[in-house]
Structures are given as C-alpha cells and as structure tokens.
Short mmCIF file of C-alpha atoms and ligand atoms in Angstrom, two decimals:
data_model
loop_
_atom_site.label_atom_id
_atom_site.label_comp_id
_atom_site.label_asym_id
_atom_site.label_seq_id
_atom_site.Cartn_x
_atom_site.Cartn_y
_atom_site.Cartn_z
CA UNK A 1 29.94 3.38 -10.51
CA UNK A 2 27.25 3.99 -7.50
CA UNK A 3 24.62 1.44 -7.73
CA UNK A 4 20.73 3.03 -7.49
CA UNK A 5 19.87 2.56 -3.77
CA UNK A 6 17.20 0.14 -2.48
CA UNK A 7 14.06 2.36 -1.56
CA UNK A 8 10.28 3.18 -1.37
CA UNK A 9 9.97 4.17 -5.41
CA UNK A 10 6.26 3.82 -5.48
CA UNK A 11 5.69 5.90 -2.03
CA UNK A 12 8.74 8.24 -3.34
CA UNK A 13 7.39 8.92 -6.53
CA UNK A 14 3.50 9.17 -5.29
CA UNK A 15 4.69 11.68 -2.58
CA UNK A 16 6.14 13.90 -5.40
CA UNK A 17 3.37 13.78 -7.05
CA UNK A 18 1.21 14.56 -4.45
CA UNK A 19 3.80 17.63 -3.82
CA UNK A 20 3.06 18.41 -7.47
CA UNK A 21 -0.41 18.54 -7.37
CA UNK A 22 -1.29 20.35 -3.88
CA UNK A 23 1.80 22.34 -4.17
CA UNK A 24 2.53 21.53 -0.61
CA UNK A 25 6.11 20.08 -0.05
CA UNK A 26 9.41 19.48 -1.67
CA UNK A 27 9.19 18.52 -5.27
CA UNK A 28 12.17 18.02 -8.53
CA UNK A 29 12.68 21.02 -9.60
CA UNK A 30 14.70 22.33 -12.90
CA UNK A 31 17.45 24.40 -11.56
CA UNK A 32 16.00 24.74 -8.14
CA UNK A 33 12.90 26.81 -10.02
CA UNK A 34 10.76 25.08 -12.48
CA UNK A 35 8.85 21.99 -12.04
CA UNK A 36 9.95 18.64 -13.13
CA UNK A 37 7.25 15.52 -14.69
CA UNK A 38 7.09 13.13 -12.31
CA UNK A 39 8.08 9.92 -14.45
CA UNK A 40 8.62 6.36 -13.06
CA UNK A 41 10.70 4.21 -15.02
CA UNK A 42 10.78 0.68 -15.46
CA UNK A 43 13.40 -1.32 -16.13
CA UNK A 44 13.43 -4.99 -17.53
CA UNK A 45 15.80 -7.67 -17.51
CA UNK A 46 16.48 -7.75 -20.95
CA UNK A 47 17.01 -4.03 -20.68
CA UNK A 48 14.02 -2.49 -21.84
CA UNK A 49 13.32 0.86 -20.40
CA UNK A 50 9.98 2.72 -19.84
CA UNK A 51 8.78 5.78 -18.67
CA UNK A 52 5.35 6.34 -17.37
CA UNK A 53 4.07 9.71 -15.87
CA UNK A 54 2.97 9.43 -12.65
CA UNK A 55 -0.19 11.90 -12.46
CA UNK A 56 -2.54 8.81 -13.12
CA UNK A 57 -2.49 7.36 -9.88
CA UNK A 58 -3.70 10.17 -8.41
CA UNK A 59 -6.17 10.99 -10.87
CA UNK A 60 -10.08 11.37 -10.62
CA UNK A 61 -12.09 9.42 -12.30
CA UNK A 62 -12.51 11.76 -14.75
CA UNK A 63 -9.77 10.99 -16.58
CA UNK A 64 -9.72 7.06 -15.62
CA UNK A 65 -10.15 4.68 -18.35
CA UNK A 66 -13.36 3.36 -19.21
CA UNK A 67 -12.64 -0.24 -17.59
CA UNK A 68 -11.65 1.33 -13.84
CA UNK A 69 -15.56 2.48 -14.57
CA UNK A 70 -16.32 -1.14 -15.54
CA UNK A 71 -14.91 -2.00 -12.65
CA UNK A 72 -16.31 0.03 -10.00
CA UNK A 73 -19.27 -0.69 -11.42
CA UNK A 74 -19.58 -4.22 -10.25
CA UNK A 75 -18.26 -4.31 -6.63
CA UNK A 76 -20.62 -5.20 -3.33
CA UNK A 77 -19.95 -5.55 -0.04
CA UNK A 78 -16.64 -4.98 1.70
CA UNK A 79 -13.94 -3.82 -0.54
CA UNK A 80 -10.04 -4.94 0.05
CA UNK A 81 -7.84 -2.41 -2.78
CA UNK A 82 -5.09 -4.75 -3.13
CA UNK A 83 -2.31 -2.29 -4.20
CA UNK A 84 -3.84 0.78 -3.39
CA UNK A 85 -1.02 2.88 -4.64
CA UNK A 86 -1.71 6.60 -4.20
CA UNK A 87 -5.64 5.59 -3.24
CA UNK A 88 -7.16 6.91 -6.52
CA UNK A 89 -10.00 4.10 -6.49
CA UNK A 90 -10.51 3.76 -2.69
CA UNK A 91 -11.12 7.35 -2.52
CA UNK A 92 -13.94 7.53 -5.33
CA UNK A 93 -15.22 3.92 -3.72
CA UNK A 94 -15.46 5.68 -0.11
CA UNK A 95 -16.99 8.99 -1.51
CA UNK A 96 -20.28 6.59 -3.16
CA UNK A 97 -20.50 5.22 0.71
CA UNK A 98 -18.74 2.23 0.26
CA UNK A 99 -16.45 0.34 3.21
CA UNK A 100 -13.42 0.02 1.60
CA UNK A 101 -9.87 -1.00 2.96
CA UNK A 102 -6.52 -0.05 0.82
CA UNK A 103 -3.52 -2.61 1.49
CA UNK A 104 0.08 -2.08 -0.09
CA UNK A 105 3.18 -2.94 0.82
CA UNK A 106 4.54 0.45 0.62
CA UNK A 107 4.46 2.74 3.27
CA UNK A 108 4.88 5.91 1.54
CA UNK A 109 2.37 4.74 -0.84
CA UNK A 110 -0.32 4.38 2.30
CA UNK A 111 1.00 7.57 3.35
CA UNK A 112 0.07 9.49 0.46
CA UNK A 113 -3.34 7.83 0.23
CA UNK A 114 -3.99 8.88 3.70
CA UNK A 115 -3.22 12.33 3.01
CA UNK A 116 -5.46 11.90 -0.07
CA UNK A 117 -8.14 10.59 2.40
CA UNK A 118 -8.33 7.15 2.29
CA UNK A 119 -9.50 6.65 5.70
CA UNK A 120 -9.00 2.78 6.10
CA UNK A 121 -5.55 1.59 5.38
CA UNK A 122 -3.15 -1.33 5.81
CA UNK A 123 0.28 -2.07 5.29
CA UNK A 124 1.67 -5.85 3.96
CA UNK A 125 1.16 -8.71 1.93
CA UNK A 126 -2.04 -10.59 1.40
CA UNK A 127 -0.32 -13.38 3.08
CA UNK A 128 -0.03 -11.00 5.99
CA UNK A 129 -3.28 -9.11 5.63
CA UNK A 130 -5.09 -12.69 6.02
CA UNK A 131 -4.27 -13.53 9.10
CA UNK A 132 -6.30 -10.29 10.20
CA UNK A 133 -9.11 -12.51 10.54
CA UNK A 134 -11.10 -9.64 8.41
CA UNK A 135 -13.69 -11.28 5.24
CA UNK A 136 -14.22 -8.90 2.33
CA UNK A 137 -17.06 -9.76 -0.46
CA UNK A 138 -14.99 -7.89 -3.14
CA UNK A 139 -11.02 -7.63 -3.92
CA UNK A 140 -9.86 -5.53 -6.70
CA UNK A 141 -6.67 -5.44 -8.76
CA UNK A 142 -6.94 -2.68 -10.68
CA UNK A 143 -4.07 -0.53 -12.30
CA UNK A 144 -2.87 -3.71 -14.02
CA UNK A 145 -2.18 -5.28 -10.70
CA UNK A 146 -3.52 -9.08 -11.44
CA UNK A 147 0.36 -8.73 -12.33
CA UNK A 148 0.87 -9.65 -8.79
CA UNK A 149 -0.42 -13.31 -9.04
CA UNK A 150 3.45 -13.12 -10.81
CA UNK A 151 3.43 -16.90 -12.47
CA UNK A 152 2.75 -19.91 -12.04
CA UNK A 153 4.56 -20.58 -8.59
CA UNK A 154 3.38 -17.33 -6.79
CA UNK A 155 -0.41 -17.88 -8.20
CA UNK A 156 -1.52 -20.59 -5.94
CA UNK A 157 -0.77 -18.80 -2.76
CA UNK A 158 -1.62 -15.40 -3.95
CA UNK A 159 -5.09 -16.43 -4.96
CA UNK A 160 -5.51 -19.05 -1.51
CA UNK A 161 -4.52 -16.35 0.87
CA UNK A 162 -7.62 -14.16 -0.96
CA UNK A 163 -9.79 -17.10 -0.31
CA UNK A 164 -8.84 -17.13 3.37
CA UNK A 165 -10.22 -13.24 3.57
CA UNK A 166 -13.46 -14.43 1.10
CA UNK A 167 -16.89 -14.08 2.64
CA UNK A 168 -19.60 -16.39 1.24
CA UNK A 169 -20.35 -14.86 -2.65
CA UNK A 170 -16.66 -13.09 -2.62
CA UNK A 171 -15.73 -11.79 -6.05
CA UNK A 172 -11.79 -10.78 -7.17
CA UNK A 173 -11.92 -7.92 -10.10
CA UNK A 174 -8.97 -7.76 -11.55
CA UNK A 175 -7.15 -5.82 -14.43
CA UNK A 176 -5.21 -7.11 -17.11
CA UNK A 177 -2.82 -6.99 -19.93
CA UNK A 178 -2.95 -9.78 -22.62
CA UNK A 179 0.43 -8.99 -24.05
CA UNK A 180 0.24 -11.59 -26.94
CA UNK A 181 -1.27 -9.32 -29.85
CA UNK A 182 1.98 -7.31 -30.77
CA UNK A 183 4.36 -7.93 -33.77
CA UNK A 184 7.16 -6.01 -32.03
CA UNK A 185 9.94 -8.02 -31.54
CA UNK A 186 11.25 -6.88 -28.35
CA UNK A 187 8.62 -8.08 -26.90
CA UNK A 188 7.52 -11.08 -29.22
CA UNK A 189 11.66 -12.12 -28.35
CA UNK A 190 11.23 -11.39 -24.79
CA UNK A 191 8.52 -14.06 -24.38
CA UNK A 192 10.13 -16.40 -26.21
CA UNK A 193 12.90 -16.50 -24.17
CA UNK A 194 10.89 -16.47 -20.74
CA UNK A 195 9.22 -19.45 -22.61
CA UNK A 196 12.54 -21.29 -23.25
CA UNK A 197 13.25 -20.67 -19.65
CA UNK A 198 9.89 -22.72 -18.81
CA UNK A 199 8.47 -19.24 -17.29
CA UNK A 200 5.19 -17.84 -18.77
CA UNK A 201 5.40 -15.20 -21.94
CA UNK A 202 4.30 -12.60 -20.19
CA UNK A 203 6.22 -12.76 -16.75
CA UNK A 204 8.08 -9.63 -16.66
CA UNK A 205 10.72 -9.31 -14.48
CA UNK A 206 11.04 -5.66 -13.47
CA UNK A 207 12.52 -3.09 -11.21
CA UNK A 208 11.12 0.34 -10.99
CA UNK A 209 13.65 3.42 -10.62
CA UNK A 210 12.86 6.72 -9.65
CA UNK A 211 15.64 9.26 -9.21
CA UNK A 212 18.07 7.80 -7.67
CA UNK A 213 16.15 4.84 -6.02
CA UNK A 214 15.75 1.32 -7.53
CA UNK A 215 12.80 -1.70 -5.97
CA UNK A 216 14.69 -4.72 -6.02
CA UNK A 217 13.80 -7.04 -9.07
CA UNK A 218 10.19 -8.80 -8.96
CA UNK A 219 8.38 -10.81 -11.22
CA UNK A 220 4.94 -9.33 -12.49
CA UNK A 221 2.53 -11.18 -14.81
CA UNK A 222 0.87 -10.08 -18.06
CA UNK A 223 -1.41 -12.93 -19.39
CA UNK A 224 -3.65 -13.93 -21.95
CA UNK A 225 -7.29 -14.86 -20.32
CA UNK A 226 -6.56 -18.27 -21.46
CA UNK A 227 -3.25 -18.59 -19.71
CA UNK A 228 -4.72 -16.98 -16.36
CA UNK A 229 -7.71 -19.93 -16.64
CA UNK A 230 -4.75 -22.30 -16.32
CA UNK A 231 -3.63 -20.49 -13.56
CA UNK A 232 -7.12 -20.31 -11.29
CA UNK A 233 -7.24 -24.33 -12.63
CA UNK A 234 -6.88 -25.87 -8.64
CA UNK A 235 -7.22 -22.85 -6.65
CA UNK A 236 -10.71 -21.79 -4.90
CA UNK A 237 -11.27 -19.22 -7.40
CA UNK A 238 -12.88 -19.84 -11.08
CA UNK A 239 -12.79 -17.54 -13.79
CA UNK A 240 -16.20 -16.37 -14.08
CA UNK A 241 -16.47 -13.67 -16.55
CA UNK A 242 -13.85 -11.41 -19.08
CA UNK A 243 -14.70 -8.35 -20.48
CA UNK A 244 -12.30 -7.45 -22.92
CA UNK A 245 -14.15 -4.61 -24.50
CA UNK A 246 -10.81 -2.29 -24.32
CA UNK A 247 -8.27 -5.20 -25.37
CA UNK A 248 -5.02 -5.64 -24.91
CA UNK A 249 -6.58 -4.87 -21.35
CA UNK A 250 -9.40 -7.28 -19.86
CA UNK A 251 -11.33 -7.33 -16.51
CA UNK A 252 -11.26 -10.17 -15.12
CA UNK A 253 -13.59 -11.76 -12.31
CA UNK A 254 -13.27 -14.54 -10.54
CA UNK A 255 -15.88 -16.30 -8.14
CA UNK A 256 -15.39 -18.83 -5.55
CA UNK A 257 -16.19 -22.43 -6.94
CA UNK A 258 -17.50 -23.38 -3.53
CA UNK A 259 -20.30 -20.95 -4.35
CA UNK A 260 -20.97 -22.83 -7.79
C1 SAM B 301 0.72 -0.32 -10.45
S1 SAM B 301 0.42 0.34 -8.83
C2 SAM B 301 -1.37 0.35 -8.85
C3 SAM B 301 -1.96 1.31 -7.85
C4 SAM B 301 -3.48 1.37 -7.81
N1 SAM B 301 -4.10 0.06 -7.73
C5 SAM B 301 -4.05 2.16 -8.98
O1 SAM B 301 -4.78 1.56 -9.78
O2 SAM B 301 -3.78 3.36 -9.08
C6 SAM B 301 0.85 -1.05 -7.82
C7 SAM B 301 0.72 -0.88 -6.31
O3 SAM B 301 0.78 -2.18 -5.73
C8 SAM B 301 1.66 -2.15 -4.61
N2 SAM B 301 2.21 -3.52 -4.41
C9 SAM B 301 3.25 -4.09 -5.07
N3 SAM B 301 3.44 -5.34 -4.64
C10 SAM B 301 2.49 -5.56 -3.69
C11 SAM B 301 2.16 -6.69 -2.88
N4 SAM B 301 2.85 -7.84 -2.95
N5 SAM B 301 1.13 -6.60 -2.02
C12 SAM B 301 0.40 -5.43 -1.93
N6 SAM B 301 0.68 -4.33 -2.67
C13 SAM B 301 1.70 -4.40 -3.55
C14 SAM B 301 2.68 -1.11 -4.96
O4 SAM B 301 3.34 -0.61 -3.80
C15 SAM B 301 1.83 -0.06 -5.67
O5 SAM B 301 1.31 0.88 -4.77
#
C-alpha cells in the first residue's frame, strides 16, 4: 500500500479553498463536474480521525466566533499573526489601519494570504523570524494556535524566541482549548495515556491529511489555563489575564514580567 506523500496540506487545502470561493483555479471536483467540500482531516496517534471544513479560515469576520472579536479587540501596536494560515485575521487587522505582519511556515499558506491581500508576509519559525531583528507590541495565536507552544519541552523556547521580538509593553493573545471538561472516553483515555507517558493530557500528536498528502507527525497542545500557568512559570512571559467566557475555548494573554 502507497503511503500519503509528505506535502504542503495547509497551503494545499487553503489554495482549494481559495479556488472554491473566487472560482478562479483548479478545484476537487465530483466526476470532473460538481464541486467537492473542502475538508481537512486530522489524524491522531491513537487513531482518531476528524474532519473539519475548511471555509473558516478564509472567512470574514462575520461569521468568526465571538472570541476572534475578543481578540481583535485588544491588540496595539505592531502585530506579528503567528500562523497566519489563509490570512483571515491579518486581513480584517490591516483593513482597521493596523501594521500587521503574517508568519507561517507554509508557503502555500502565505501564498494564499497574499492573494487574499495580506500585504506583509513572512515565511519560518519564530525561532527564525527572531533573528529579523524586527519588535512587535502584540503577537496573536488565534485559530487555536497557542497549540504551538506543543508541551512542556517546546514551551520555553517558543515563548523566549517571542520575547526576543517583544517591544517594551509586548502582549501575546492567544487562543485556547481546555480539553479537560469531556466525559468521552476517547479522549478522557487518550490523556491518560499521554499522562502515563509523562507528556501533558492534552498534547496531541497529529498529522493533517488532505487528499492524498499527509504533514509529518507534530505535537500540538490543548491545555487547561492552569496547566499553561505552569508552563509560562520561568519564561519572560506571565499569564496576565483569561477570558473564558466561550469555554472549552479561553483567550489567553500574557505580559512580559519585566514590565511588572
Ligand atoms: C490552525 S491554522 C490557524 C490559521 C489562522 N491563525 C486562523 O486563525 O485562521 C495553523 C497555521 O499555523 C501554521 N503553522 C504551523 N506550525 C507553525 C510554526 N511552527 N510556525 C509558524 N506557523 C506554523 C500552519 O501552517 C497554519 O497555517
């Protein structure tokens, strides 16, 4: 049997959907005729599959959950959209005048925020991104992506290399999952045996599929506010404030202690 191939899922999967929305370019297609959903799956180790529709990283904020709105209402100063994906919140963020950079690590991804209009855009890691020498006052993590602070190992450097690009005041919003408050037991099994394995509950490890293309496997965190406080325990950031007002998700901001 063929394994998946190693590719681009996000920046596949966000081109497609771009196709399907401006109706410009190739797209799936039933029979060679009638439009296919654009669904990414995700597949975890214990072999749990989901399916999400794509359309809501390219949707206006319209149809965004109330939190993004939370959110967007609390950023200042330079922006860094850590994970811009298809460029949903940099795009609303530039339209209200702000100066906002996107950074992913996926160039199709940046590709299809470009051609949504995303004007400033870069392409690696945060590690990467901050030896740019650039300082941004506010870093957001929003589609659920304080998932990549990954666990406890990845945390520390995550978090630092945001504190190398932090001006004076800097702020990280981030968006959450607490995954603790379901009865299910594939999941209430799941972090029992990541805990057994001295790994956190919630530390997922994933790989995203998309027709025939597979990511290789990652680790992504879900956390309970109390577990990330352990986490931001030693690093430059505190954890300021949680609004948890649509639970199981939370917003999360962090300040700089040396600003305490
Ligand atoms: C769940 S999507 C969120 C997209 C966007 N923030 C939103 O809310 O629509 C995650 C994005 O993070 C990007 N990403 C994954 N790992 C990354 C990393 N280590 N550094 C920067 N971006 C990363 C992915 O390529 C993808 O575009």
């Amino acid at each position: 049997m063929n394994q998946p191939r190693i590719g681009d899922v996000f920046g596949e999967l966000l081109r497609d959907e771009l196709a399907v929305r401006t109706g410009v370019g190739p797209r799936p297609l039933a029979g060679g005729r009638l439009p296919r959903p654009i669904v990414e799956i995700i597949e975890r180790d214990d072999g749990l599959i989901n399916g999400a529709p794509a359309a809501h990283y390219l949707a206006g904020p319209e149809d965004w959950p109330d939190h993004d709105h939370r959110a967007l209402a609390r950023v200042r100063g330079r922006i860094l959209d850590v994970g811009v994906g298809g460029g949903r919140i940099a795009l609303e963020l530039q339209g209200r005048g702000h100066d906002v950079t996107g950074l992913d690590i996926s160039p199709g991804a940046l590709e299809v925020a470009r051609r949504w209009g995303v004007r400033r855009l870069v392409r690696g890691t945060v590690d990467e991104h901050a030896g740019a020498g650039q300082r941004y006052d506010t870093f957001l993590l929003l589609g659920n992506n304080l998932g990549l602070i990954e666990g406890r190992e990845r945390a520390p450097g995550f978090l630092a290399a945001l504190a190398r690009m932090a001006a004076p005041g800097a702020q990280v919003i981030a968006h959450g999952s607490n995954p603790y408050g379901t009865t299910d037991p594939v999941h209430v099994n799941y972090h029992e045996r990541n805990r057994r394995r001295g790994r956190l509950g919630g530390q997922l490890r994933l790989r995203l599929r998309y027709r025939d293309a597979a990511t290789e496997w990652f680790d992504y965190l879900v956390c309970s506010p109390e577990e990330l406080t352990g986490l931001v325990g030693g690093t430059p950031w505190r954890l300021a404030d949680v609004d948890d007002a649509d639970r199981p998700y939370y917003l999360a901001t962090l300040r700089l202690r040396a600003d305490d």
